[in-house]
Amino acid sequence: MDIESVFTVVAIGFEIVGAVVMVCGFLLAVVIGIRSLSRGEGAHAAYTTLRSTLGAAILLGLEVLVAADLVRTITSKPSLQDALILGIIVLIRTILSISIQIEIDGVAPWRRALLTSGGQLLGKAVAKDRDAASRAAAPRGDESA
């Protein structure tokens, strides 16, 4: 097995991981949205949570897919056509990422003081859900009267 074949398998692995991240992120977003509704936070809060969590999962998946494209192109026999195709793919995915980031944050990424990745946004969504669930499950002292 030559080195190009090995890196082709690696690139396919990255593509699979990127797709799995998006699918799992979708499922996680739905679960967190439903939990938000069940806690009585309202439909708008559940929708906002679902939308931002799904956007974060797509961002993370796109980042992994860009890595797959880079591995595939760099390790193949280089040609001007391959470089052009990679450039177009990365440009399209970057524009998608920026658009999704603006939708999630409401501000352009270059205007934020601290850049956050899709993984960080997913982590924040899970932590927010966990905190809300623990607050909802905590016993209240004023109900014992």
XYZ file of C-alpha atoms in Angstrom:
145
model
C 0.000 0.000 0.000
C 1.563 3.308 -1.069
C 1.468 6.565 0.891
C -1.191 8.088 -1.373
C -3.557 5.206 -0.589
C -2.956 5.641 3.142
C -3.780 9.336 3.006
C -6.838 8.649 0.854
C -8.112 6.389 3.647
C -7.252 9.103 6.196
C -9.194 11.683 4.145
C -12.188 9.344 3.911
C -11.953 8.891 7.685
C -12.086 12.669 8.156
C -15.094 12.870 5.830
C -16.904 10.191 7.820
C -16.090 11.956 11.091
C -17.356 15.258 9.657
C -20.645 13.682 8.600
C -21.038 11.866 11.930
C -20.390 15.103 13.822
C -23.181 16.825 11.900
C -25.654 13.963 12.378
C -24.843 13.573 16.086
C -24.976 17.344 16.478
C -28.435 17.381 14.912
C -29.616 14.681 17.314
C -28.039 16.515 20.261
C -29.690 19.775 19.187
C -33.094 18.088 19.015
C -32.651 16.508 22.459
C -31.523 19.791 24.026
C -34.406 21.646 22.350
C -36.940 19.117 23.633
C -35.449 19.287 27.130
C -35.703 23.063 27.018
C -39.389 22.771 26.112
C -40.038 20.185 28.801
C -38.505 22.488 31.436
C -41.065 25.119 30.471
C -38.572 27.600 29.040
C -40.928 28.345 26.150
C -40.959 27.648 22.448
C -38.759 30.641 21.545
C -36.007 29.549 23.953
C -36.221 25.970 22.678
C -36.060 27.153 19.059
C -33.089 29.418 19.776
C -31.289 26.598 21.567
C -32.043 24.147 18.752
C -30.923 26.602 16.090
C -27.654 27.604 17.754
C -26.735 24.034 18.711
C -27.435 22.746 15.206
C -25.446 25.622 13.724
C -22.527 24.797 16.002
C -22.624 21.140 14.930
C -22.625 22.122 11.274
C -19.688 24.481 11.885
C -17.689 21.739 13.565
C -18.524 19.264 10.795
C -17.477 21.779 8.129
C -14.137 22.300 9.874
C -13.473 18.562 9.784
C -14.525 18.340 6.122
C -12.112 21.142 5.194
C -9.353 19.142 6.900
C -10.341 16.104 4.817
C -10.136 18.145 1.626
C -6.724 19.465 2.588
C -5.369 15.991 3.338
C -6.785 14.605 0.092
C -5.390 17.399 -2.072
C -1.975 17.746 -0.441
C -1.246 14.030 -0.583
C -2.428 13.449 -4.142
C -0.412 14.072 -7.239
C -0.400 17.864 -7.329
C -1.892 19.640 -10.278
C -3.204 23.118 -10.916
C -6.708 21.704 -11.376
C -6.614 19.962 -7.955
C -5.389 23.157 -6.277
C -8.155 25.163 -7.954
C -10.823 22.657 -6.892
C -9.515 22.677 -3.313
C -9.535 26.473 -3.293
C -13.130 26.609 -4.482
C -14.260 23.988 -1.951
C -12.495 25.738 0.929
C -13.913 29.104 -0.190
C -17.473 27.759 -0.300
C -17.141 26.050 3.083
C -15.567 29.157 4.598
C -18.423 31.333 3.353
C -20.903 28.808 4.788
C -19.052 28.785 8.108
C -19.024 32.572 8.330
C -22.726 32.752 7.440
C -23.633 30.177 10.083
C -21.430 31.907 12.670
C -23.151 35.228 11.981
C -26.561 33.542 12.328
C -25.591 31.968 15.659
C -23.886 34.987 17.244
C -25.693 37.817 15.508
C -22.341 39.470 14.791
C -19.634 38.979 12.201
C -16.789 36.761 13.445
C -14.161 39.452 12.911
C -16.129 41.806 15.172
C -16.089 39.458 18.156
C -13.322 39.909 20.713
C -12.880 36.174 21.190
C -13.305 33.699 18.352
C -15.072 30.485 19.184
C -15.127 27.283 17.204
C -18.056 25.001 16.480
C -16.810 22.617 19.178
C -16.754 25.392 21.769
C -20.291 26.410 20.841
C -21.482 22.807 21.157
C -19.789 22.544 24.550
C -21.494 25.736 25.729
C -24.885 24.448 24.574
C -24.418 21.161 26.443
C -23.188 22.971 29.581
C -26.136 25.376 29.453
C -28.546 22.449 29.120
C -26.882 20.589 32.005
C -27.037 23.684 34.247
C -30.696 24.280 33.416
C -31.515 20.631 34.108
C -29.730 20.707 37.466
C -31.542 23.936 38.431
C -34.875 22.364 37.464
C -34.117 19.228 39.490
C -32.822 21.065 42.579
C -35.258 21.059 45.515
C -36.710 24.434 46.404
C -36.715 25.500 50.046
C -39.833 27.680 49.797
C -42.171 24.815 48.805
C -42.084 22.978 52.147
C -44.691 25.205 53.846
